[in-house]
Tab-separated table of C-alpha atoms in Angstrom:
chain	number	residue	atom	x	y	z
Q	264	MET	CA	-25.278	-4.987	30.898
Q	265	LYS	CA	-25.015	-7.792	28.336
Q	266	ARG	CA	-24.701	-5.276	25.465
Q	267	ALA	CA	-21.895	-3.456	27.277
Q	268	LYS	CA	-19.953	-6.725	27.662
Q	269	VAL	CA	-20.392	-7.541	23.971
Q	270	PHE	CA	-19.216	-4.046	23.011
Q	271	ILE	CA	-16.153	-4.345	25.263
Q	272	LEU	CA	-15.354	-7.753	23.795
Q	273	LEU	CA	-15.672	-6.373	20.270
Q	274	LEU	CA	-13.307	-3.518	21.124
Q	275	ALA	CA	-10.876	-5.903	22.789
Q	276	GLY	CA	-11.010	-8.160	19.725
Q	277	VAL	CA	-9.581	-5.404	17.538
Q	278	LEU	CA	-6.256	-5.470	19.426
Q	279	VAL	CA	-4.128	-8.609	19.685
Q	280	ASN	CA	-0.704	-8.301	21.302
Q	281	GLY	CA	-0.955	-4.529	20.852
Q	282	LYS	CA	-1.613	-4.764	17.085
Q	283	ASP	CA	-4.775	-3.272	15.650
Q	284	LEU	CA	-6.243	-6.030	13.451
Q	285	ARG	CA	-7.850	-3.507	11.120
Q	286	TRP	CA	-4.349	-2.804	9.727
Q	287	GLN	CA	-1.550	-4.891	8.205
Q	288	ASN	CA	1.130	-3.057	10.218
Q	289	SER	CA	1.605	-1.010	13.386
Q	290	TYR	CA	3.212	2.425	13.533
Q	291	ASP	CA	7.011	2.320	13.189
Q	292	GLN	CA	6.843	-1.421	12.370
Q	293	PRO	CA	7.505	-3.311	9.129
Q	294	LEU	CA	4.769	-3.907	6.583
Q	295	ASP	CA	4.820	-7.256	4.786
Q	296	PHE	CA	1.674	-7.835	2.741
Q	297	ASN	CA	1.010	-10.301	-0.072
Q	298	CYS	CA	-2.339	-11.175	-1.619
Q	299	PRO	CA	-3.279	-14.855	-1.649
Q	300	ALA	CA	-2.028	-16.856	-4.654
Q	301	GLY	CA	-3.848	-15.960	-7.870
Q	302	GLN	CA	-4.928	-12.514	-6.613
Q	303	SER	CA	-3.684	-8.921	-6.929
Q	304	ILE	CA	-4.144	-5.757	-4.902
Q	305	SER	CA	-7.530	-4.158	-5.545
Q	306	ARG	CA	-7.758	-1.644	-2.664
Q	307	ILE	CA	-5.244	0.369	-0.658
Q	308	VAL	CA	-6.237	2.089	2.582
Q	309	SER	CA	-3.832	4.217	4.604
Q	310	GLU	CA	-3.990	6.522	7.597
Q	311	HIS	CA	-1.267	8.903	8.839
Q	312	HIS	CA	-0.602	9.807	12.479
Q	313	ASN	CA	1.443	12.912	13.336
Q	314	LYS	CA	2.588	11.536	16.702
Q	315	TYR	CA	4.367	8.627	14.989
Q	316	GLU	CA	4.953	10.387	11.643
Q	317	ASP	CA	4.024	7.092	10.016
Q	318	ARG	CA	1.155	5.376	8.248
Q	319	LEU	CA	-0.964	2.332	8.866
Q	320	TRP	CA	-1.792	0.257	5.778
Q	321	ASP	CA	-4.510	-2.176	4.731
Q	322	PHE	CA	-5.239	-3.859	1.412
Q	323	GLY	CA	-7.940	-5.683	-0.476
Q	324	CYS	CA	-7.296	-8.328	-3.125
Q	325	LYS	CA	-9.238	-9.694	-6.086
Q	326	ALA	CA	-9.044	-12.800	-8.249
Q	327	THR	CA	-6.665	-12.053	-11.117
Q	328	PHE	CA	-4.923	-15.118	-12.519
Q	329	ASP	CA	-6.473	-18.326	-13.893
Q	330	THR	CA	-3.182	-20.213	-14.110
Q	331	ALA	CA	0.090	-20.559	-12.236
Q	332	THR	CA	1.940	-17.306	-11.750
Q	333	ASN	CA	5.537	-16.099	-11.940
Q	334	CYS	CA	6.205	-13.771	-9.010
Q	335	PHE	CA	9.159	-11.839	-7.650
Q	336	THR	CA	9.769	-9.090	-5.118
Q	337	SER	CA	11.737	-6.031	-6.164
Q	338	SER	CA	14.680	-4.709	-4.224
Q	339	TYR	CA	14.036	-1.455	-2.359
Q	340	VAL	CA	12.867	1.163	-4.854
Q	341	ASN	CA	13.667	4.263	-2.786
Q	342	ALA	CA	16.089	5.783	-0.334
Q	343	PHE	CA	14.654	7.532	2.712
Q	344	ASP	CA	13.148	10.968	1.948
Q	345	LYS	CA	13.493	10.330	-1.809
Q	346	PRO	CA	10.806	10.005	-4.482
Q	347	PHE	CA	10.222	6.830	-6.444
Q	348	SER	CA	8.271	5.576	-9.396
Q	349	TYR	CA	8.015	1.807	-9.629
Q	350	GLN	CA	6.317	-0.208	-12.372
Q	351	CYS	CA	6.040	-3.979	-12.544
Q	352	PRO	CA	7.633	-5.568	-15.617
Q	353	SER	CA	5.519	-5.872	-18.739
Q	354	HIS	CA	2.252	-7.807	-18.229
Q	355	GLN	CA	2.686	-8.155	-14.467
Q	356	VAL	CA	0.669	-6.589	-11.648
Q	357	ILE	CA	1.263	-5.676	-8.001
Q	358	THR	CA	0.336	-8.452	-5.584
Q	359	GLY	CA	2.251	-7.286	-2.497
Q	360	MET	CA	3.739	-4.236	-0.796
Q	361	HIS	CA	6.548	-4.319	1.761
Q	362	SER	CA	8.263	-1.568	3.745
Q	363	TYR	CA	10.080	-0.657	6.910
Q	364	HIS	CA	10.064	2.628	8.827
Q	365	GLU	CA	13.075	4.519	10.153
Q	366	ASN	CA	12.438	7.095	12.896
Q	367	LYS	CA	15.587	9.041	11.993
Q	368	TYR	CA	14.020	9.934	8.621
Q	369	GLU	CA	10.341	9.450	9.575
Q	370	ASP	CA	9.949	7.641	6.269
Q	371	ARG	CA	9.652	4.160	4.788
Q	372	ARG	CA	11.626	2.261	2.167
Q	373	TRP	CA	9.452	0.232	-0.208
Q	374	LYS	CA	9.524	-3.054	-2.147
Q	375	PHE	CA	6.790	-4.460	-4.399
Q	376	THR	CA	5.813	-8.009	-5.308
Q	377	CYS	CA	4.734	-8.426	-8.931
Q	378	CYS	CA	3.132	-11.468	-10.554
Q	379	GLY	CA	2.181	-12.444	-14.073
Q	380	ALA	CA	0.866	-15.478	-15.928
Q	381	SER	CA	1.209	-16.810	-19.462
Q	382	ASN	CA	-2.409	-15.941	-20.289
Q	383	PHE	CA	-2.386	-12.487	-18.641
Q	384	CYS	CA	-1.440	-9.377	-20.623
Q	385	THR	CA	-1.958	-5.769	-19.584
Q	386	ASP	CA	-3.308	-3.077	-21.887
Q	387	THR	CA	-4.421	0.570	-21.710
Q	388	CYS	CA	-2.669	1.777	-18.564
Q	389	GLN	CA	-3.366	5.094	-16.867
Q	390	TRP	CA	-2.061	7.003	-13.857
Q	391	THR	CA	-4.292	8.415	-11.165
Q	392	ASN	CA	-3.824	11.900	-9.790
Q	393	TYR	CA	-2.353	11.969	-6.302
Q	394	VAL	CA	-4.804	10.112	-4.057
Q	395	ASN	CA	-3.860	11.953	-0.864
Q	396	TRP	CA	-2.538	15.171	0.558
Q	397	PHE	CA	0.089	15.064	3.309
Q	398	ASP	CA	-1.197	13.828	6.700
Q	399	GLU	CA	-4.444	12.727	5.033
Q	400	ALA	CA	-6.051	9.292	5.160
Q	401	PHE	CA	-6.942	7.743	1.822
Q	402	THR	CA	-8.681	4.819	0.208
Q	403	PHE	CA	-7.802	3.922	-3.369
Q	404	ASN	CA	-9.912	1.339	-5.178
Q	405	VAL	CA	-8.534	-0.087	-8.406
Q	406	PRO	CA	-11.280	0.465	-11.013
Q	407	PRO	CA	-13.348	-2.571	-12.078
Q	408	ASN	CA	-11.722	-4.585	-14.869
Q	409	SER	CA	-8.348	-2.976	-14.099
Q	410	TYR	CA	-5.259	-4.175	-12.253
Q	411	LEU	CA	-2.657	-2.244	-10.236
Q	412	ASN	CA	0.760	-2.260	-11.892
Q	413	ALA	CA	2.681	0.811	-10.662
Q	414	ALA	CA	3.081	3.225	-7.755
Q	415	GLU	CA	4.700	6.623	-7.465
Q	416	SER	CA	5.381	8.577	-4.295
Q	417	TYR	CA	7.347	11.491	-2.924
Q	418	HIS	CA	8.217	12.476	0.644
Q	419	GLU	CA	8.068	15.953	2.170
Q	420	ASN	CA	10.107	16.572	5.333
Q	421	LYS	CA	7.858	19.466	6.396
Q	422	TYR	CA	5.004	16.961	6.850
Q	423	GLU	CA	7.076	13.784	7.339
Q	424	ASP	CA	4.685	12.035	4.980
Q	425	ARG	CA	4.305	10.851	1.399
Q	426	ARG	CA	1.834	11.562	-1.352
Q	427	TRP	CA	0.861	8.625	-3.568
Q	428	LYS	CA	-0.443	7.948	-7.051
Q	429	PHE	CA	-1.005	4.665	-8.834
Q	430	GLN	CA	-1.165	3.217	-12.319
Q	431	HIS	CA	-3.731	0.612	-13.301
Q	432	CYS	CA	-4.185	-1.320	-16.548
Q	433	THR	CA	-6.895	-3.321	-18.228
Q	434	ARG	CA	-6.387	-6.960	-19.194
Q	435	ARG	CA	-6.349	-8.307	-22.737
Q	436	SER	CA	-5.986	-11.711	-24.321
Q	437	CYS	CA	-2.461	-12.768	-25.198
């Protein structure tokens, strides 16, 4: 009986005010994620649900900057149902992702937060292949000793979903 109560409490602890704490957003709700100061995104996890025609998102972060950073958030980089390719300015990396969902289009518009520091320069950048197929969950881990600096995505109305690929760069002295 005691184990059953603990299990029920653990399950109940995942939801707070209807939000699943394993994710940074709820279906059809805004996403507003920033890594803590001095860190950048190191992992992206996403899961699609056909009922909502939307995705849940979660992120991991890693220590990136040794000094104070210059940060800014882009304006929206896409229109609904349209592709985008966004890259942070030279020698900056992605530290946040922000979006809102519109049921009329069953799509999201995206913004990115980029940060850089005077002693941080990027080098040797490469694009991944697409990390997901439509309606498919994915986990993307930025390779060790690399930093996320770009994202590309396109939407397909047939699936009401997006495919994603990412660019990551190594760091060099500057």
